Coordinates of C-alpha atoms in Angstrom, one line a residue:
M8 CA -42.4 -48.8 -7.7
V9 CA -41.6 -44.9 -8.0
S10 CA -42.7 -43.7 -11.6
V11 CA -40.5 -41.6 -13.7
R12 CA -42.3 -38.7 -13.7
L13 CA -42.0 -38.4 -9.9
A14 CA -38.2 -40.3 -9.8
A15 CA -37.1 -36.8 -11.9
P16 CA -37.3 -33.9 -9.6
L17 CA -36.8 -35.9 -6.8
A18 CA -33.7 -36.3 -8.6
M19 CA -33.3 -33.1 -9.5
L20 CA -33.2 -32.0 -5.8
F21 CA -31.4 -34.4 -4.7
L22 CA -29.0 -33.1 -7.0
S23 CA -29.6 -29.4 -6.1
G24 CA -27.7 -30.0 -2.7
C25 CA -24.6 -31.0 -4.6
V26 CA -21.8 -28.6 -4.2
F27 CA -18.6 -28.7 -6.0
G28 CA -15.4 -27.3 -4.7
P29 CA -13.2 -27.4 -2.1
E30 CA -14.7 -25.7 1.2
H31 CA -12.7 -22.9 3.0
S32 CA -11.3 -23.7 6.7
P33 CA -9.2 -20.5 8.3
P34 CA -5.5 -20.8 7.2
Q35 CA -2.4 -21.2 9.2
T36 CA 1.4 -20.7 9.6
A37 CA 3.4 -20.8 11.9
L38 CA 4.4 -17.8 14.9
P39 CA 6.4 -17.5 17.6
A40 CA 5.3 -17.7 20.5
K41 CA 6.7 -13.7 21.5
F42 CA 8.3 -11.0 19.7
N43 CA 11.4 -10.5 20.6
E44 CA 11.0 -8.2 22.7
G45 CA 8.3 -7.8 23.5
G46 CA 6.4 -10.4 26.9
T47 CA 4.2 -13.9 26.6
K48 CA 0.8 -12.8 27.8
S49 CA -1.9 -11.4 24.6
D50 CA -2.5 -8.1 24.6
Q51 CA -6.5 -9.9 23.5
D52 CA -9.0 -6.6 21.3
V53 CA -7.0 -3.6 21.3
T54 CA -9.3 -2.0 18.4
S55 CA -11.0 -0.5 20.2
V56 CA -8.4 1.3 22.6
Q57 CA -7.8 5.2 22.0
W58 CA -3.6 4.9 22.0
W59 CA -2.9 8.7 21.2
T60 CA -4.9 9.6 24.3
A61 CA -1.3 8.5 25.6
F62 CA 0.2 12.0 24.1
N63 CA -2.4 14.0 27.2
D64 CA -2.8 16.6 24.0
T65 CA -6.4 17.9 23.8
R66 CA -6.3 19.5 20.8
L67 CA -4.7 15.8 19.0
N68 CA -7.9 14.1 20.5
K69 CA -9.8 16.8 19.2
L70 CA -8.9 16.2 15.5
I71 CA -9.3 13.0 15.4
N72 CA -12.7 12.4 16.7
M73 CA -13.3 15.2 13.8
G74 CA -12.2 13.6 10.6
I75 CA -13.0 10.1 11.3
N76 CA -16.5 11.0 10.1
Q77 CA -15.2 12.6 7.2
N78 CA -11.9 11.3 5.6
L79 CA -12.2 11.2 2.6
D80 CA -10.3 7.9 2.0
I81 CA -12.7 6.5 4.6
L82 CA -15.9 7.3 3.0
Q83 CA -14.5 5.9 -0.4
A84 CA -14.2 2.5 1.7
L85 CA -17.7 2.9 3.2
E86 CA -19.1 3.6 -0.9
R87 CA -17.1 0.1 -1.5
I88 CA -19.6 -1.4 1.3
E89 CA -22.2 -1.0 -0.6
Q90 CA -20.6 -2.1 -4.0
A91 CA -19.7 -5.7 -2.4
R92 CA -23.2 -6.0 -1.1
A93 CA -24.9 -5.7 -4.4
S94 CA -22.7 -8.3 -6.5
V95 CA -23.9 -10.6 -3.0
V96 CA -27.3 -9.7 -5.0
T97 CA -26.4 -10.6 -8.4
S98 CA -24.0 -13.7 -8.0
A99 CA -26.9 -15.1 -6.8
A100 CA -29.2 -14.0 -9.1
G101 CA -28.6 -16.5 -11.5
G102 CA -30.0 -19.8 -9.6
L103 CA -33.5 -18.1 -8.9
P104 CA -36.2 -18.1 -11.1
S105 CA -36.6 -15.1 -13.5
L106 CA -40.3 -14.4 -14.5
T107 CA -40.6 -11.2 -17.2
G108 CA -43.8 -10.0 -18.6
T109 CA -44.3 -7.9 -22.4
A110 CA -47.6 -6.9 -23.3
S111 CA -48.5 -5.0 -27.1
E112 CA -52.0 -3.0 -28.7
T113 CA -51.8 -3.0 -32.3
G114 CA -54.7 -0.8 -34.3
S115 CA -55.5 -1.2 -38.4
Q116 CA -57.4 -0.1 -40.9
T117 CA -57.5 -0.9 -44.8
N118 CA -59.2 1.9 -46.8
G119 CA -60.0 2.0 -50.3
G120 CA -63.1 1.6 -52.6
F121 CA -64.4 -1.6 -52.6
N122 CA -61.5 -2.9 -50.3
S123 CA -61.6 -1.2 -47.5
Q124 CA -62.1 -2.7 -43.8
P125 CA -63.1 -2.0 -40.9
R126 CA -60.9 -0.8 -37.9
S127 CA -59.2 -3.8 -35.8
W128 CA -57.5 -3.9 -32.9
D129 CA -54.8 -7.1 -31.7
S130 CA -53.8 -7.0 -28.0
K131 CA -51.2 -9.2 -27.0
G132 CA -49.5 -10.4 -23.9
E133 CA -46.5 -12.7 -22.5
L134 CA -45.6 -14.1 -19.8
S135 CA -42.0 -16.0 -20.2
A136 CA -40.2 -18.3 -16.8
S137 CA -37.1 -19.8 -16.3
W138 CA -35.2 -21.2 -14.1
L139 CA -31.7 -22.5 -14.3
L140 CA -31.0 -25.4 -11.5
D141 CA -28.0 -24.9 -9.7
L142 CA -27.8 -28.3 -9.2
W143 CA -23.5 -28.5 -8.8
G144 CA -23.8 -25.5 -7.0
E145 CA -22.3 -22.9 -9.0
Y146 CA -24.8 -19.8 -8.1
R147 CA -24.1 -20.5 -4.2
R148 CA -20.6 -20.7 -4.4
A149 CA -20.6 -17.6 -6.7
K150 CA -22.8 -16.2 -3.7
Q151 CA -20.0 -17.3 -1.2
S152 CA -17.6 -15.7 -2.8
A153 CA -19.4 -12.4 -2.9
K154 CA -20.1 -12.7 0.9
A155 CA -16.3 -13.5 1.4
S156 CA -15.4 -10.5 -0.5
L157 CA -17.9 -8.3 1.3
D158 CA -16.4 -9.4 5.2
S159 CA -13.5 -8.0 2.9
A160 CA -14.6 -4.2 2.9
F161 CA -15.8 -4.0 5.9
A162 CA -12.3 -4.9 6.9
S163 CA -11.4 -2.4 4.6
V164 CA -13.2 0.6 6.0
D165 CA -11.3 -0.8 9.2
T166 CA -8.1 -0.6 7.2
A167 CA -9.2 2.7 6.3
R168 CA -9.8 4.2 9.6
L169 CA -6.7 2.6 10.9
T170 CA -4.7 4.5 7.9
Y171 CA -6.1 7.6 9.1
L172 CA -5.1 7.5 12.3
S173 CA -1.8 7.2 11.8
D174 CA -1.5 9.7 9.2
L175 CA -3.1 12.1 11.1
A176 CA -1.1 11.6 14.7
T177 CA 2.2 11.6 12.4
A178 CA 2.0 14.7 11.1
Y179 CA 0.3 16.3 13.8
I180 CA 3.7 15.0 15.5
D181 CA 5.3 16.9 12.7
A182 CA 3.9 20.0 13.2
R183 CA 4.5 20.0 16.6
Y184 CA 8.0 19.2 15.6
Y185 CA 8.9 21.6 13.2
Q186 CA 7.3 24.2 15.4
A187 CA 9.8 23.1 18.1
R188 CA 12.7 24.3 15.6
I189 CA 11.3 27.2 14.8
A190 CA 11.3 28.4 18.2
I191 CA 14.6 27.1 18.6
A192 CA 15.9 28.8 15.6
N193 CA 14.1 32.3 16.3
E194 CA 16.0 31.2 20.7
A195 CA 19.3 31.1 18.1
V196 CA 18.5 34.2 16.7
R197 CA 18.0 36.1 19.9
S198 CA 21.4 34.7 21.6
R199 CA 23.6 35.3 19.2
R200 CA 21.9 38.9 18.4
E201 CA 22.8 39.7 22.0
T202 CA 26.6 38.4 20.7
L203 CA 26.0 40.2 18.2
S204 CA 25.5 43.8 20.2
L205 CA 28.4 42.5 22.2
T206 CA 30.9 42.1 20.1
K207 CA 30.0 45.8 17.9
L208 CA 30.5 47.3 21.8
Q209 CA 33.6 45.7 22.8
L210 CA 34.7 47.1 18.6
E211 CA 34.5 50.0 19.3
A212 CA 36.3 50.1 23.0
G213 CA 39.1 48.4 21.2
A214 CA 38.3 45.1 22.6
A215 CA 37.1 43.7 19.0
S216 CA 38.5 43.4 15.3
R217 CA 35.6 43.8 12.7
L218 CA 36.3 39.9 11.8
D219 CA 35.0 39.1 14.6
V220 CA 31.9 41.6 14.2
V221 CA 31.3 39.9 10.5
Q222 CA 31.9 36.1 12.0
S223 CA 28.6 37.5 14.8
E224 CA 26.7 39.0 12.1
G225 CA 27.2 36.0 9.6
L226 CA 25.9 33.3 12.2
V227 CA 22.7 35.2 12.6
N228 CA 21.9 35.0 9.0
S229 CA 22.2 31.5 8.9
T230 CA 19.9 31.1 11.3
L231 CA 18.1 33.5 10.0
A232 CA 18.0 31.2 6.8
D233 CA 16.7 28.3 8.6
I234 CA 13.9 29.2 9.8
P235 CA 11.3 29.7 6.2
G236 CA 12.4 26.1 5.9
F237 CA 10.8 25.3 8.7
E238 CA 8.1 27.0 8.1
A239 CA 7.3 25.6 5.6
S240 CA 7.6 22.7 6.3
F241 CA 5.0 23.1 9.2
Y242 CA 2.7 24.5 6.6
S243 CA 3.0 21.3 4.8
N244 CA 1.8 19.4 7.7
A245 CA -0.8 21.5 8.2
Y246 CA -2.3 21.5 5.1
H247 CA -2.3 17.6 5.0
I248 CA -4.1 17.6 8.6
S249 CA -7.5 19.3 6.6
T250 CA -7.2 17.2 3.6
L251 CA -6.8 13.8 5.9
L252 CA -10.0 15.7 7.6
G253 CA -11.7 16.9 4.6
M254 CA -11.8 20.1 5.1
P255 CA -10.7 23.7 3.9
A256 CA -6.9 24.5 5.4
S257 CA -8.6 27.9 6.7
T258 CA -10.9 26.5 9.5
L259 CA -7.3 24.7 11.2
I260 CA -4.3 26.8 10.7
N261 CA -4.9 29.4 12.7
D262 CA -5.9 27.0 15.4
L263 CA -2.8 24.9 14.4
K264 CA -0.4 28.1 14.4
K265 CA -0.6 28.3 18.3
S266 CA 2.1 27.1 20.2
A267 CA 2.4 24.1 21.9
P268 CA 4.8 21.4 22.9
Q269 CA 6.0 18.6 21.5
P270 CA 2.9 15.3 22.2
V271 CA 5.3 13.0 24.0
A272 CA 3.3 9.6 25.8
R273 CA 2.4 8.6 28.9
H274 CA 1.7 5.1 28.9
K275 CA 3.5 1.9 27.9
V276 CA 2.2 0.2 24.9
I277 CA 1.6 -3.8 25.7
S278 CA 2.3 -5.5 22.5
G279 CA 0.4 -8.6 22.7
I280 CA 1.8 -12.1 20.6
P281 CA 2.1 -12.3 17.1
A282 CA -1.2 -14.5 17.1
D283 CA -3.0 -11.1 18.3
L284 CA -2.1 -9.6 15.0
I285 CA -4.2 -12.2 12.7
R286 CA -7.3 -10.8 15.1
N287 CA -7.0 -7.2 15.8
R288 CA -4.8 -5.8 11.7
P289 CA -7.7 -5.2 9.4
D290 CA -4.9 -5.7 6.5
I291 CA -4.9 -10.0 7.5
R292 CA -8.8 -10.4 8.1
A293 CA -9.1 -8.8 4.4
A294 CA -6.3 -11.0 2.9
E295 CA -8.2 -14.0 4.9
R296 CA -11.1 -12.9 3.7
N297 CA -9.9 -12.1 -0.1
L298 CA -8.7 -16.1 0.0
A299 CA -11.8 -17.2 1.3
S300 CA -13.1 -15.7 -1.9
A301 CA -11.0 -17.3 -5.0
V302 CA -11.2 -20.9 -2.9
Y303 CA -15.2 -20.3 -3.2
D304 CA -14.4 -19.3 -6.9
I305 CA -12.9 -22.6 -8.1
G306 CA -15.7 -24.7 -6.7
N307 CA -17.9 -21.9 -9.5
A308 CA -15.2 -22.9 -12.2
Q309 CA -16.0 -26.5 -12.0
A310 CA -19.2 -26.4 -11.6
K311 CA -19.7 -24.6 -15.4
L312 CA -17.6 -28.3 -16.1
L313 CA -20.8 -29.8 -15.7
P314 CA -24.4 -30.3 -17.8
S315 CA -26.5 -27.5 -16.9
I316 CA -30.6 -27.9 -16.9
T317 CA -33.1 -25.1 -17.5
L318 CA -36.7 -25.3 -17.0
S319 CA -38.6 -22.6 -19.2
G320 CA -42.0 -22.0 -20.3
S321 CA -44.0 -19.4 -21.9
I322 CA -47.9 -19.0 -21.9
S323 CA -49.4 -15.8 -24.7
P324 CA -52.7 -14.5 -24.9
S325 CA -54.2 -12.9 -27.4
Y326 CA -57.3 -11.0 -28.2
V327 CA -58.5 -9.2 -31.8
H328 CA -61.2 -6.8 -31.4
S329 CA -62.8 -6.5 -35.3
S330 CA -66.3 -7.4 -36.9
S331 CA -65.4 -11.1 -35.8
H332 CA -63.7 -10.9 -32.4
G333 CA -61.6 -13.9 -31.2
T334 CA -58.8 -14.8 -28.2
S335 CA -56.1 -16.8 -28.6
N336 CA -53.5 -18.5 -26.3
T337 CA -50.5 -20.3 -26.9
W338 CA -48.3 -21.6 -23.8
S339 CA -44.8 -23.9 -23.5
F340 CA -43.2 -25.7 -20.5
G341 CA -40.0 -27.9 -20.2
P342 CA -36.8 -28.3 -19.4
S343 CA -33.5 -27.9 -21.5
L344 CA -30.0 -29.8 -21.2
N345 CA -26.1 -26.8 -21.7
L346 CA -23.8 -30.3 -22.5
P347 CA -20.7 -28.6 -22.5
I348 CA -18.9 -31.3 -25.2
F349 CA -15.8 -29.2 -27.0
D350 CA -15.0 -25.7 -25.3
G351 CA -10.7 -26.2 -26.9
G352 CA -10.3 -26.6 -23.1
T353 CA -12.1 -22.8 -22.3
L354 CA -13.6 -24.8 -18.9
R355 CA -11.0 -26.6 -17.2
A356 CA -8.3 -23.4 -18.3
N357 CA -11.0 -21.8 -15.4
V358 CA -10.2 -23.5 -13.1
K359 CA -6.6 -24.0 -13.2
N360 CA -6.9 -20.2 -13.4
A361 CA -8.6 -20.4 -10.0
Q362 CA -6.8 -22.8 -8.3
S363 CA -4.2 -21.0 -8.9
V364 CA -5.7 -17.6 -7.3
A365 CA -6.9 -19.1 -4.6
R366 CA -3.1 -20.6 -3.6
E367 CA -1.3 -17.1 -4.6
K368 CA -4.5 -15.9 -2.4
Y369 CA -2.7 -18.1 0.4
L370 CA 0.6 -16.6 -0.1
L371 CA -0.5 -13.3 0.5
W372 CA -2.1 -13.7 3.4
K373 CA 0.9 -15.6 4.9
Q374 CA 2.5 -12.9 3.5
T375 CA 0.4 -10.7 5.2
V376 CA 1.1 -11.7 8.7
L377 CA 4.4 -11.7 8.6
N378 CA 4.8 -8.3 7.2
G379 CA 2.4 -7.4 10.0
V380 CA 5.0 -9.3 12.8
E381 CA 7.8 -8.0 11.6
D382 CA 6.3 -4.2 11.8
V383 CA 6.0 -5.1 15.3
E384 CA 8.7 -6.2 15.3
S385 CA 10.8 -3.1 14.5
A386 CA 9.0 -0.5 15.7
L387 CA 9.0 -2.7 19.2
A388 CA 13.1 -2.5 18.5
A389 CA 12.9 1.5 17.5
Y390 CA 10.0 2.3 20.6
N391 CA 12.6 0.3 23.4
R392 CA 15.5 2.4 22.3
D393 CA 14.0 6.1 22.0
A394 CA 13.6 7.2 25.6
R395 CA 17.4 6.2 25.7
A396 CA 18.5 8.6 22.9
V397 CA 15.9 11.2 24.6
A398 CA 17.5 10.9 27.7
A399 CA 21.2 11.8 26.0
N400 CA 20.4 14.9 23.9
R401 CA 18.7 16.2 27.2
A402 CA 21.7 15.7 28.7
Y403 CA 23.5 16.9 25.9
V404 CA 21.0 20.4 26.1
K405 CA 22.3 20.5 29.6
S406 CA 26.3 20.7 29.1
Y407 CA 25.4 22.9 26.0
K408 CA 23.5 25.8 27.7
E409 CA 26.5 26.0 31.2
A410 CA 29.0 26.1 28.4
L411 CA 27.1 28.6 26.8
E412 CA 27.0 30.4 29.8
L413 CA 30.4 29.8 30.8
S414 CA 32.3 31.2 27.5
T415 CA 29.9 34.3 27.1
A416 CA 31.1 35.1 31.2
S417 CA 34.8 34.5 29.4
Y418 CA 34.4 36.0 26.9
K419 CA 33.4 39.4 28.6
D420 CA 36.1 39.5 31.0
G421 CA 38.3 39.0 27.7
A422 CA 39.4 35.7 28.5
S423 CA 38.1 34.2 25.9
S424 CA 38.1 34.8 21.7
L425 CA 34.1 34.9 20.8
L426 CA 35.4 31.5 18.4
D427 CA 34.5 29.9 21.7
V428 CA 31.4 31.8 22.4
L429 CA 30.3 31.1 18.7
D430 CA 30.8 27.5 19.1
A431 CA 29.0 27.4 22.3
Q432 CA 26.6 28.4 21.0
R433 CA 26.3 26.6 17.2
S434 CA 26.6 24.1 19.4
L435 CA 23.7 24.8 21.5
T436 CA 21.3 25.2 18.7
D437 CA 22.7 21.2 17.3
A438 CA 21.8 19.4 20.9
Q439 CA 18.3 21.0 21.4
A440 CA 17.6 20.7 17.6
S441 CA 18.9 17.1 18.3
L442 CA 16.4 17.1 21.6
A443 CA 13.7 17.6 19.3
T444 CA 14.0 15.5 16.4
S445 CA 14.3 12.3 19.6
I446 CA 11.3 13.6 21.1
Q447 CA 9.6 13.1 17.5
Q448 CA 11.2 10.4 17.2
M449 CA 9.7 8.5 20.1
A450 CA 6.7 9.9 19.3
N451 CA 6.3 8.6 15.9
D452 CA 7.8 5.3 16.6
Y453 CA 4.6 5.7 19.7
V454 CA 1.8 5.4 17.1
T455 CA 3.8 3.2 14.2
L456 CA 3.5 0.6 17.5
N457 CA 0.2 1.0 18.2
V458 CA -0.7 1.0 13.9
A459 CA 1.3 -2.2 14.0
I460 CA -0.8 -3.8 16.6
G461 CA -3.9 -2.8 14.9
G462 CA -5.0 -0.8 18.0
G463 CA -7.6 2.2 17.6
Y464 CA -9.6 1.6 14.7
N465 CA -12.7 0.2 16.3
F466 CA -12.6 3.6 19.0
N467 CA -15.7 4.5 17.2
G468 CA -17.5 1.5 16.8
T469 CA -16.7 -1.2 14.0
A470 CA -17.4 -1.0 10.4
Q471 CA -20.7 -2.4 10.6
Q472 CA -21.4 0.5 13.3
V473 CA -20.0 3.3 11.0
E474 CA -21.6 2.3 7.6
A475 CA -24.9 3.1 9.6
K476 CA -24.3 6.2 10.7
V477 CA -21.4 8.5 7.7
K478 CA -23.5 9.7 5.2
P479 CA -21.0 12.3 3.5
A480 CA -22.4 15.6 3.4
D481 CA -21.2 16.7 0.3
I482 CA -22.8 14.2 -2.6
P483 CA -24.3 15.8 -5.4
P484 CA -28.3 15.4 -4.6
S485 CA -28.0 13.3 -8.2
L486 CA -25.8 10.5 -6.6
A487 CA -27.0 10.3 -3.2
K488 CA -28.6 7.3 -1.9
K489 CA -31.6 6.8 -2.9

């Protein structure tokens, strides 16, 4: 027959294997077999695909590589990994034995008349130990929840890197667009000044009126008035690129001011299938890990409803050094039982709250998945039509270039009025602006589509690898990692 002394520890050991609360399993939701304008073939892992190289723009490639390890949003996300890792340690610490020690030494002496006493010293020490037995898995669930939050922190780094790629590529495309608009405006000014000079000559010859000259001057000045706005927009995007790279604009602006064509992607995007998004999109992975953390929090809350046992003890040796030496030792050891008998419903309300949070996190995960599908669908619909818009605008420009040549020649011969030339110039400028806008839109839609499918953020390594090698250079010494 097993004695009570042996049975009690065995029972506690058995109970310590109990874990309350539901287990997390990967959530499921219905997804279409393919995107509406996509194929049926999976694109597998696209997280390392350097899609921006399709622009064949060495400057853009250089900027992306330069800033990926110094973007401030990414560096902040990396710090949150450190915070989440510390939370894993603190969440499990309550279920481990703790040991604390104290020591003291005091001296005393009484002086005065016949009652004088020699000096004496009293040395004391104490060691205290306690261990809350995790009978119901409270701290194990807390540690599981913290580990899921750590996974979410790694996914947040990937989200920050993907956002960086999107913001930088878009700002670069927009900067080149405004450079193109400046070039178009300058070309229009040159052409309209030539027309103005021709009109002044015809005025002197009596073949034109003062009204014709004033109209030509007005069109020149109108075009000149557009240029400062384009320049301001170029600088705005250039400054944003500098901020994304975490560097002063002065070191970058001169390089960006060098003329370059608008970026045009040379490769076709393979969108994959909706199921690929669950693996490739970091925001979906982060939502799933946040759901896991919330599920484990339910078990943590349920475990608090049950009794808990704490083993605690202490030993306190002391030594008195005086005319009569002496030592003493006191110790204590034993279990204490905590019974949550009446708490006004707080503990059960905490369980209901944890369950509600978990349901909310599931709905958020599902919404994140559906938003991801919508992002890809919308980007596909736009990108698949961009090429047609660019082709139509190229034809538009070609037509009005010819119209301007014909109207100018006819005006020189006196067969048509100045208004025909001015209308042709205005229409050509509008056509060139429309072409530049459609090229900009196609490039931005290419970026949007690649970001929507979760492409490229692992091109320089996984979040774990990046965390190991990226070190902020300008952190104050007092805040540097020890």
